[in-house]
Amino acid sequence: MVEHEDLQVKSLGAGRLDSPLSQLLAERRTSLHYVDESDRVLFDDTVGLAAARGSAAIEDLPSFEPGGPRRRIYFDPAKTNVGIVTCGGLCPGLNDVIRALVLELSNHYRVNRIVGFRNGFQGLSSRYRHPTVELRPETVERINEYGGTILGTSRGNQDPEDIVDCLEMLGINVLIVIGGDGSMRGALSIADVIAQRERRIAVVGVPKTIDNDIPYIEQSFGFQTAFAKATEAIRAAHVEATAVPNGIGVVQLMGRHCGFIACYAALANNDADFVLIPEVPFTLDGENGFLDQLRRRVAERGHALVVVAEGAGQEYLQDAPKRLDASGNQKLHDFGEYLRRRIGDYFTEMREDANIRYINPSYAIRSVPADPYDGVYCIRLAQAAVHAAMAGRTEMVVGRWRGRFVHVPMQLAIGTRNQVDPEGDLWLSVLEATGQPTRFA
Ligand code: F6P
């Protein structure tokens, strides 16, 4: 259970100044847009969950601080310099977030300077000496029409002491890190050094992962675009499989530790016969094993379509050498390719034909521009991140929880990982749509 203390957001101090944004809101003669900080977003979404916490008073129920503009802000915009860095693997919407940060910081807060760091945390390290980029509204014009990140990215963290030296040298007051859990760990170690040196620099994160596995964030930006793109591969595999006798389409999709992309993409097309994800173990061999079930499905329908998340079935490849990427993640072995081979061998052994079509769209699903839904989401996340940073919040990420933008302590956002719940309703939908058995073997 998450304790109330865990949901506290760190702040650099009390607010002091009115911002140009407040003038904008004043002109509209409304104060409705300001966040009422006492109006917290409850962690639980059902009465049953809240009740399960015992006889806690309403104010003691775990809750998140709401995101949005504050009546008083901490940093004086005219003296504030902001740094932006994108880290880790690509994700649709990175450029949308960068652009929205720059527009919000420039047009609504009118900060002094915005600096883009190149190639992830390398851009803040004296070892690499990547030049910085001055970010202004005109620099970021139309960048949201393109995938990737104009700042470049890299995996892996750098020496936090060196990074804080860089922030101090450039007079950066706010560092906004757009990255995944590994990058947020890096951001926390930067914040630790800042605290040790007693500097007033806010570190705010915009969480990024197409895998959609960051906890306490309903959906990560770019996820919808990525699974929508993945449906193209599924459609192609289905067309191929249905056009030949005993056609079997196998599509492998990204998802290191979780099968969200596989589940959503499979549901979107509603043509998959089997979905294999890391959260739900399965057996390939034996009666009622996956291969046996697949053979029966092909016999019944004349074809079959299998969607597999790349993190699934890694136990079948345990003998392959283990390697780590620069973020410290274990590099996955190609289970989709292994599965294709095993399906072929099995049908040969059973003296049956199989026309297997294997598609792995790989990076093609994450290097595309954000769709309009993700575009909107990116803008709103960026606005929430700027409001939080200017109000002096630090060591936190912005997210959407129960439909509201909230501040999530960084520590909490990296503590666990979101996964498809094998007992939950998403997986039940997949089982209903595919008709696959709840267990193989
Ligand atoms: O973590 C996001 C992700 O896209 C995973 O789905 C995938 O396993 C991994 O990144 C691959 O990224 P890269 O090849 O850049 O390390």
JSON list of C-alpha atoms and ligand atoms in Angstrom, two decimals, residues 89-90 155 209-211 254-256 310 325 332 363 366, ligand 1:
[
{"chain": "A", "resi": 89, "resn": "GLY", "atom": "CA", "xyz": [14.91, 5.69, -26.40]},
{"chain": "A", "resi": 90, "resn": "LEU", "atom": "CA", "xyz": [12.77, 7.64, -28.84]},
{"chain": "A", "resi": 155, "resn": "ARG", "atom": "CA", "xyz": [20.98, 6.19, -23.01]},
{"chain": "A", "resi": 209, "resn": "THR", "atom": "CA", "xyz": [8.19, 5.52, -22.38]},
{"chain": "A", "resi": 210, "resn": "ILE", "atom": "CA", "xyz": [6.31, 4.01, -25.26]},
{"chain": "A", "resi": 211, "resn": "ASP", "atom": "CA", "xyz": [6.04, 0.84, -23.18]},
{"chain": "A", "resi": 254, "resn": "MET", "atom": "CA", "xyz": [8.11, -3.47, -28.42]},
{"chain": "A", "resi": 255, "resn": "GLY", "atom": "CA", "xyz": [7.47, -3.91, -24.72]},
{"chain": "A", "resi": 256, "resn": "ARG", "atom": "CA", "xyz": [10.46, -4.78, -22.60]},
{"chain": "A", "resi": 310, "resn": "GLU", "atom": "CA", "xyz": [9.34, -8.55, -27.25]},
{"chain": "A", "resi": 325, "resn": "ASP", "atom": "CA", "xyz": [22.43, -1.48, -22.69]},
{"chain": "A", "resi": 332, "resn": "LEU", "atom": "CA", "xyz": [16.36, -8.66, -25.02]},
{"chain": "A", "resi": 363, "resn": "TYR", "atom": "CA", "xyz": [11.74, 1.12, -34.23]},
{"chain": "A", "resi": 366, "resn": "ARG", "atom": "CA", "xyz": [8.36, 4.83, -32.03]},
{"chain": "B", "resi": 1, "resn": "F6P", "atom": "O1", "xyz": [11.93, 1.22, -23.31]},
{"chain": "B", "resi": 1, "resn": "F6P", "atom": "C1", "xyz": [11.34, 1.54, -24.51]},
{"chain": "B", "resi": 1, "resn": "F6P", "atom": "C2", "xyz": [11.83, 0.64, -25.62]},
{"chain": "B", "resi": 1, "resn": "F6P", "atom": "O2", "xyz": [11.24, 1.12, -26.79]},
{"chain": "B", "resi": 1, "resn": "F6P", "atom": "C3", "xyz": [11.52, -0.83, -25.40]},
{"chain": "B", "resi": 1, "resn": "F6P", "atom": "O3", "xyz": [10.25, -1.22, -25.81]},
{"chain": "B", "resi": 1, "resn": "F6P", "atom": "C4", "xyz": [12.61, -1.48, -26.19]},
{"chain": "B", "resi": 1, "resn": "F6P", "atom": "O4", "xyz": [12.92, -2.75, -25.68]},
{"chain": "B", "resi": 1, "resn": "F6P", "atom": "C5", "xyz": [13.76, -0.57, -26.03]},
{"chain": "B", "resi": 1, "resn": "F6P", "atom": "O5", "xyz": [13.23, 0.71, -25.78]},
{"chain": "B", "resi": 1, "resn": "F6P", "atom": "C6", "xyz": [14.70, -0.59, -27.19]},
{"chain": "B", "resi": 1, "resn": "F6P", "atom": "O6", "xyz": [15.39, 0.61, -27.30]},
{"chain": "B", "resi": 1, "resn": "F6P", "atom": "P1", "xyz": [16.91, 0.79, -27.77]},
{"chain": "B", "resi": 1, "resn": "F6P", "atom": "O7", "xyz": [17.16, -0.18, -28.87]},
{"chain": "B", "resi": 1, "resn": "F6P", "atom": "O8", "xyz": [16.97, 2.21, -28.16]},
{"chain": "B", "resi": 1, "resn": "F6P", "atom": "O9", "xyz": [17.75, 0.52, -26.56]}
]
